[in-house]
Coordinates of C-alpha atoms (C1' of nucleotides) in Angstrom, one line a residue:
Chain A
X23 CA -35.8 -10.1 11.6
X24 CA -33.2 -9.8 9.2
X25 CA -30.2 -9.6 11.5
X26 CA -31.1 -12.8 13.5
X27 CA -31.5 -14.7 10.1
X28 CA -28.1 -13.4 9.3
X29 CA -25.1 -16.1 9.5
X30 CA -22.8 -14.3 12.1
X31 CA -19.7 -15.4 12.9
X32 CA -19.1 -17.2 16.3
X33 CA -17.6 -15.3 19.3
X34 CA -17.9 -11.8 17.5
X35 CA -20.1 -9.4 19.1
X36 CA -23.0 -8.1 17.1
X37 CA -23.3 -4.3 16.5
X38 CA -25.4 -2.1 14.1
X39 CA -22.1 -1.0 12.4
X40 CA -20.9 -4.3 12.1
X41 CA -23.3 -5.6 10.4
X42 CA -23.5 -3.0 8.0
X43 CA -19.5 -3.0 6.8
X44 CA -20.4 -7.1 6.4
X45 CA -23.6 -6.1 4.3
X46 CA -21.4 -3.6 2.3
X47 CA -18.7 -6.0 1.8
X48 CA -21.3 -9.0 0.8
X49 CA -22.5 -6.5 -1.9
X50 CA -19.2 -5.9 -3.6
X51 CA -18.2 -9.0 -5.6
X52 CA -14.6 -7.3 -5.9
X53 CA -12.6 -6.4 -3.2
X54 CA -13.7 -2.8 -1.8
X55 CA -11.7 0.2 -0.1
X56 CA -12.8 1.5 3.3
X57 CA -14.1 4.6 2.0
X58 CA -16.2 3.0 -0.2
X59 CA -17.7 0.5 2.5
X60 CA -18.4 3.9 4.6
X61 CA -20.3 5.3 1.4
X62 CA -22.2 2.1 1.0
X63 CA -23.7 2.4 4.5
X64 CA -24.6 5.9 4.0
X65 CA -26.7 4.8 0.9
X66 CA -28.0 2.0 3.2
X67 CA -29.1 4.6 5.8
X68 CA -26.9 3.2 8.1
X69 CA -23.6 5.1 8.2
X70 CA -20.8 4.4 9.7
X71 CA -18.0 6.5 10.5
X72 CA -14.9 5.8 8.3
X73 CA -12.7 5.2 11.7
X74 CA -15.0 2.6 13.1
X75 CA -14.9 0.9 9.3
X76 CA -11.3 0.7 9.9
X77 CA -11.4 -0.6 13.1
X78 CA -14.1 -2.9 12.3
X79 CA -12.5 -4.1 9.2
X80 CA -8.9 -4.8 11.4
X81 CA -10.9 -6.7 13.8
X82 CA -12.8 -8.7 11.0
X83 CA -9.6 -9.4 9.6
X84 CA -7.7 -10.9 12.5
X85 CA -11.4 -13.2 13.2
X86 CA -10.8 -14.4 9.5
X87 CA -14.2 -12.8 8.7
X88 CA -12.6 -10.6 6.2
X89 CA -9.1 -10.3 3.7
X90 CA -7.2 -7.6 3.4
X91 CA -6.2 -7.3 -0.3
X92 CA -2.7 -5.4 -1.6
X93 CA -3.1 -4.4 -4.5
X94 CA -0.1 -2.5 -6.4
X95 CA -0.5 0.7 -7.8
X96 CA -2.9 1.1 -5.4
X97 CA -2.6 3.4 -2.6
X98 CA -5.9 2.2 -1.1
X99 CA -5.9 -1.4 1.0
X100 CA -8.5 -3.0 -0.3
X101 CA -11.2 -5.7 1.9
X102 CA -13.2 -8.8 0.8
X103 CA -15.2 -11.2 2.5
X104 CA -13.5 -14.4 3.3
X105 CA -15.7 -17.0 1.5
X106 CA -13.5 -19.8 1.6
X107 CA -12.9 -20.4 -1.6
X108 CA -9.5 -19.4 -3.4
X109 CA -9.2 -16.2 -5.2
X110 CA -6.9 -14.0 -7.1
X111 CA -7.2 -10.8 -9.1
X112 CA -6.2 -9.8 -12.8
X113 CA -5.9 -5.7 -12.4
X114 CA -6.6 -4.2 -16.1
X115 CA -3.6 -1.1 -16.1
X116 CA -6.0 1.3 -17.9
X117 CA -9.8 1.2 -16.5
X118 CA -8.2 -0.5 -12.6
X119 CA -11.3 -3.1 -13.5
X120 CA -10.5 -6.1 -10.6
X121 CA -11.5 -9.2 -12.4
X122 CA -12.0 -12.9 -10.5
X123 CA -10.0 -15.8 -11.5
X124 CA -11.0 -18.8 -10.1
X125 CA -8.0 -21.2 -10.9
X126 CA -5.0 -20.7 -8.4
X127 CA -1.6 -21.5 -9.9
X128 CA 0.4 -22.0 -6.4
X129 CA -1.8 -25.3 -5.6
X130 CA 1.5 -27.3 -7.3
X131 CA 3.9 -24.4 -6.2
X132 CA 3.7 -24.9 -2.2
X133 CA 4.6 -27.9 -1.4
X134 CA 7.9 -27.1 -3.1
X135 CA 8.6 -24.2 -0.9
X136 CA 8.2 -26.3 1.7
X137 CA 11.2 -27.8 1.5
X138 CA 13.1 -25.0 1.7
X139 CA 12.1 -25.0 5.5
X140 CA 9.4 -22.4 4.6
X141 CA 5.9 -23.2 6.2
X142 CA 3.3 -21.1 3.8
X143 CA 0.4 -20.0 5.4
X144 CA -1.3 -17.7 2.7
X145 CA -0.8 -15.9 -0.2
X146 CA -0.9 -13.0 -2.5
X147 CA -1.5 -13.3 -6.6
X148 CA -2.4 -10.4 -8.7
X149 CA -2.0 -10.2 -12.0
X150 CA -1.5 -6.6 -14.4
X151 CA -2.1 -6.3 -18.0
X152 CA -5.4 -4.8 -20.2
X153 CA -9.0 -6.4 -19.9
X154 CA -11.1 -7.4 -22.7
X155 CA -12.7 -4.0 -22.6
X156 CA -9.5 -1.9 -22.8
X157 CA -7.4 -3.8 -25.5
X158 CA -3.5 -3.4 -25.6
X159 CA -3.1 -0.3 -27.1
X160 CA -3.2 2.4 -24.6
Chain B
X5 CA 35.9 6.4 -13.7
X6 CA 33.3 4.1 -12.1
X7 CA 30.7 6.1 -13.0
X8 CA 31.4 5.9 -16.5
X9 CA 32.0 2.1 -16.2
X10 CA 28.7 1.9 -14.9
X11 CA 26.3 -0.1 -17.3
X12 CA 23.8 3.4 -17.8
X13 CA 20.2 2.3 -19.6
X14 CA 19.8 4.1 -22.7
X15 CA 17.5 7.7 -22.6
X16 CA 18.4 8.2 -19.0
X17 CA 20.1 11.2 -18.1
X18 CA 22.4 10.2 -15.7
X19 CA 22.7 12.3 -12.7
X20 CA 24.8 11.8 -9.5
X21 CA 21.3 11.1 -7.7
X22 CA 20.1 8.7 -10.1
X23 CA 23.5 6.9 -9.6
X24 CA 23.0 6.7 -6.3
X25 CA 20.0 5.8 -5.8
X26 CA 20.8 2.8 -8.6
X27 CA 23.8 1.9 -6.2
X28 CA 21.8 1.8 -3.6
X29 CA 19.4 -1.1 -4.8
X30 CA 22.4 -2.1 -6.4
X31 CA 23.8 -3.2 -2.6
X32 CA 20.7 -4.7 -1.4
X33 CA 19.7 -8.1 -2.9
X34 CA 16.3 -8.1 -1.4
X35 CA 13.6 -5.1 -2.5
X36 CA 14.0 -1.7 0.0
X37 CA 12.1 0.9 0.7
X38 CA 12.4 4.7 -0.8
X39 CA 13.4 5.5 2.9
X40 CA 15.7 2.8 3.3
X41 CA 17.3 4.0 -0.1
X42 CA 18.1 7.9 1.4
X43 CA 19.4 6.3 4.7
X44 CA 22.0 4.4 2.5
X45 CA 22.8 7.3 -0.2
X46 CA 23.3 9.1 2.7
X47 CA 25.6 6.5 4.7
X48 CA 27.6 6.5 1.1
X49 CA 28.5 10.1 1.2
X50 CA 25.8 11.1 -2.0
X51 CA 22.8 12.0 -0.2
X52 CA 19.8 12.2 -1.8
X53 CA 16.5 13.9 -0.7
X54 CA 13.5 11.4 0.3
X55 CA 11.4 13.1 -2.1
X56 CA 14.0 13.2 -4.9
X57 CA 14.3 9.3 -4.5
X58 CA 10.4 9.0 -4.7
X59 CA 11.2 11.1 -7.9
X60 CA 13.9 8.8 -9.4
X61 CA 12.1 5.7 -8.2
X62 CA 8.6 6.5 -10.1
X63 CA 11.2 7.7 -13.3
X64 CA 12.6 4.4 -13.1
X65 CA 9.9 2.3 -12.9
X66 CA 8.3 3.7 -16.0
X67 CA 11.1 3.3 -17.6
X68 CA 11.1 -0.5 -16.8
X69 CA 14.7 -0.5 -14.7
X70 CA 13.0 -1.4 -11.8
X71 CA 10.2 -2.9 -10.3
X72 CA 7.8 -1.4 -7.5
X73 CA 7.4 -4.0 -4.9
X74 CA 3.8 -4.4 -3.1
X75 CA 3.9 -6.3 0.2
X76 CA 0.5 -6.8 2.4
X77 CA 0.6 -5.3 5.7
X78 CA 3.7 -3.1 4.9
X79 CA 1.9 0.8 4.4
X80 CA 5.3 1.3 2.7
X81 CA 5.8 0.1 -1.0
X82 CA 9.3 -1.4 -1.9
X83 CA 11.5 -1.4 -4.8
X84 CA 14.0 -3.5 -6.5
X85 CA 16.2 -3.8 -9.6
X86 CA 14.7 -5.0 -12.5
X87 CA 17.5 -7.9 -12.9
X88 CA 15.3 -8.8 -16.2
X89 CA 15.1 -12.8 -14.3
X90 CA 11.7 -13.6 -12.8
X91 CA 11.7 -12.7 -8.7
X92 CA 8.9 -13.2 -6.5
X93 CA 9.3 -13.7 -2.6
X94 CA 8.1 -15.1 0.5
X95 CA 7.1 -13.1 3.4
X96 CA 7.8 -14.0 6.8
X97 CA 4.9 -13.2 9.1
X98 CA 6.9 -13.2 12.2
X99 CA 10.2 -11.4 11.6
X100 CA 9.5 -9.7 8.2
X101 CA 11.9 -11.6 6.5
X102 CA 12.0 -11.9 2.6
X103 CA 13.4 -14.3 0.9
X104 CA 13.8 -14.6 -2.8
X105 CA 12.1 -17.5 -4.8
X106 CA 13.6 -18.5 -8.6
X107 CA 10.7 -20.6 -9.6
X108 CA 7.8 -18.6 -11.3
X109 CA 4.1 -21.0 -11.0
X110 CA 2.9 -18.3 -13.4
X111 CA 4.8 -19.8 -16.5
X112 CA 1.7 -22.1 -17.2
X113 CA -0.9 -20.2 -15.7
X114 CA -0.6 -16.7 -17.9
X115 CA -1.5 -18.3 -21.3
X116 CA -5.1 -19.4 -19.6
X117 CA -6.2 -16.2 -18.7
X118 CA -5.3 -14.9 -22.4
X119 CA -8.6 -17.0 -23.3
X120 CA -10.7 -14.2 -21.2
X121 CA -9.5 -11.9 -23.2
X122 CA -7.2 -10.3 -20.8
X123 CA -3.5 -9.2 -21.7
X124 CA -1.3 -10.1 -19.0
X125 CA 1.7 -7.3 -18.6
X126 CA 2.9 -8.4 -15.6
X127 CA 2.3 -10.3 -12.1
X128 CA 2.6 -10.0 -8.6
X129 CA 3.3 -12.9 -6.4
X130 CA 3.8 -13.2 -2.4
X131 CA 3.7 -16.1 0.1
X132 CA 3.2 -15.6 3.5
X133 CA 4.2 -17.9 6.3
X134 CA 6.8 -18.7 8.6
X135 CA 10.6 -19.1 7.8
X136 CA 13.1 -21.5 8.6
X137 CA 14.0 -19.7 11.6
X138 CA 10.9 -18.4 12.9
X139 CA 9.1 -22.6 12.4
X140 CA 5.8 -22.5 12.5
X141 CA 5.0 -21.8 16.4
X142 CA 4.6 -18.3 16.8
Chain C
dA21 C1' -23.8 -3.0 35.5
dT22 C1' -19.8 -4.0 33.2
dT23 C1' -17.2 -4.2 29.3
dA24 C1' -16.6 -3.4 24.7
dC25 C1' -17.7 -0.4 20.7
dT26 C1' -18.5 4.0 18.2
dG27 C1' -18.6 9.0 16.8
dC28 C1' -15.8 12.5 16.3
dA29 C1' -11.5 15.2 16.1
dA30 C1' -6.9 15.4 15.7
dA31 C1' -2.5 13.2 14.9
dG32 C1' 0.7 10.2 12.1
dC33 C1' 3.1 8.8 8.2
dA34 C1' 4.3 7.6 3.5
dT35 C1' 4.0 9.9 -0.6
dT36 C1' 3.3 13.9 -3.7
dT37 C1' 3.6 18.6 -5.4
dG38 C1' 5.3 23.6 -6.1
dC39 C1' 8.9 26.5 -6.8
dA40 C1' 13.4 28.5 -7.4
dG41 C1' 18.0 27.4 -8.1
dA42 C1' 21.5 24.0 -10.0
dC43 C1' 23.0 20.8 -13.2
dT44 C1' 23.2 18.0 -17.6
dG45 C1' 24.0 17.4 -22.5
Chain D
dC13 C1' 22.0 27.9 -23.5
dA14 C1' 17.6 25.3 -23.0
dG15 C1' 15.4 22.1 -20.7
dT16 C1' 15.4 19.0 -17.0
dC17 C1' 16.4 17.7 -12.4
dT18 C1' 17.0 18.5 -7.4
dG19 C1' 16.7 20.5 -2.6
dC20 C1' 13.6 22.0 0.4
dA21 C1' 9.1 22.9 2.4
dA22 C1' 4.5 22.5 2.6
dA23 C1' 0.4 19.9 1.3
dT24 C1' -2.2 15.7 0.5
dG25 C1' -4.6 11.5 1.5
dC26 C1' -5.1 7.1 3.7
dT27 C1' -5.0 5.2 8.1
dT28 C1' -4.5 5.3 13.2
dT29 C1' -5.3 6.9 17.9
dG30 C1' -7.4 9.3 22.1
dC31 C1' -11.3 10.2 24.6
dA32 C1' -15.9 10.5 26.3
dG33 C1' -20.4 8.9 25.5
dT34 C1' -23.3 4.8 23.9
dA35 C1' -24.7 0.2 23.2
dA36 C1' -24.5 -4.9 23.8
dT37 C1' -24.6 -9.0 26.7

DNA sequence: ATTACTGCAAAGCATTTGCAGACTG
DNA sequence: CAGTCTGCAAATGCTTTGCAGTAAT
């Protein structure tokens, strides 16, 4: 069936709820609030409880299955799934449209921290302004 | 007096809260949080209501004087003088601390997302890791 | 069978809002 | 004096927690 075909992380106990936050989560290109993860499962016919989203999502997030987003102006916490690959937000300040960038500006900036005696293990980029859509008159 | 030496921004009433609450980031080089900024408006002998500050702080920010602050995994947001020079800081995931970093690795990186079609107003930047005093083993 | 996970309800906490009185210009 | 701002209290909304029943290995 579809669940054993499903690429599940090692050492991470599979559950019906867990499984459906990650399906929820794989379905949203853009990072995703925790109410909106419990919606998606309702659609799915597979709701989960908001709580157990959160507790599922912390738990995700400390296997490195998941990222917890910040996003300012936001008073949600926002979740995506950890695919390994660099990425960082431009936030449009009229419409809240999250848009992918794919080039990350710290690659040159870390190193130089470093030397301060700083030892970077992540980081946090988003960018404000007005997406194509929205122009930049409000 | 010193409030009337004070450097006031233009088409801001000045109030004895407002001043306070401006002294207060004022006296902390490193952003604070609208609680922190009663507690010390308080400790000066002006106190100011927690919900007032909230009040002042959101008046401020539109108003561009300062700058709301989002760090992950802080539920609270923090706020800082807008000191008009680029700021962005590094978190320390063990003891919390934040320190201040002077270079921007936006500089370059803004004009490319222009070609998208999206206006940048603004940016916001955090490392995470561990600082000199906490090294690297947790 | 044992241990961990989930549904549910209720608490927790930062932030917001309503309103009447106080203050600024 | 008119309009805005503030103290205070109560509400709001996201997130967390406690507990008993349920499911996974």
């Amino acid at each position: 069936m579809a669940a054993a075909e499903r690429d599940w992380p090692d050492g991470i106990k599979k559950t019906k709820q867990r499984q459906a936050v990650l399906t929820a989560l794989e379905g949203s290109g853009n990072p995703i609030s925790a109410a909106a993860i419990c919606a998606q499962t309702e659609k799915a016919g597979a709701a989960v409880w908001l709580s157990t989203v959160y507790r599922v999502l912390e738990f995700f997030v400390r296997k490195g299955v998941v990222t917890k987003v910040a996003v300012l102006n936001s008073d949600m916490a926002l979740y995506e799934i950890n695919r390994f690959q660099h990425k960082h937000y431009a936030v449009c300040v009229r419409c809240r449209k999250i848009i992918p960038m794919d080039n990350c500006p710290m690659e040159k900036f870390v190193p130089k921290l470093a030397d301060d005696g700083f030892q970077v293990t992540g980081h946090n980029l988003e960018l404000y302004g007005y997406c194509g859509d929205c122009g930049a008159k409000g």
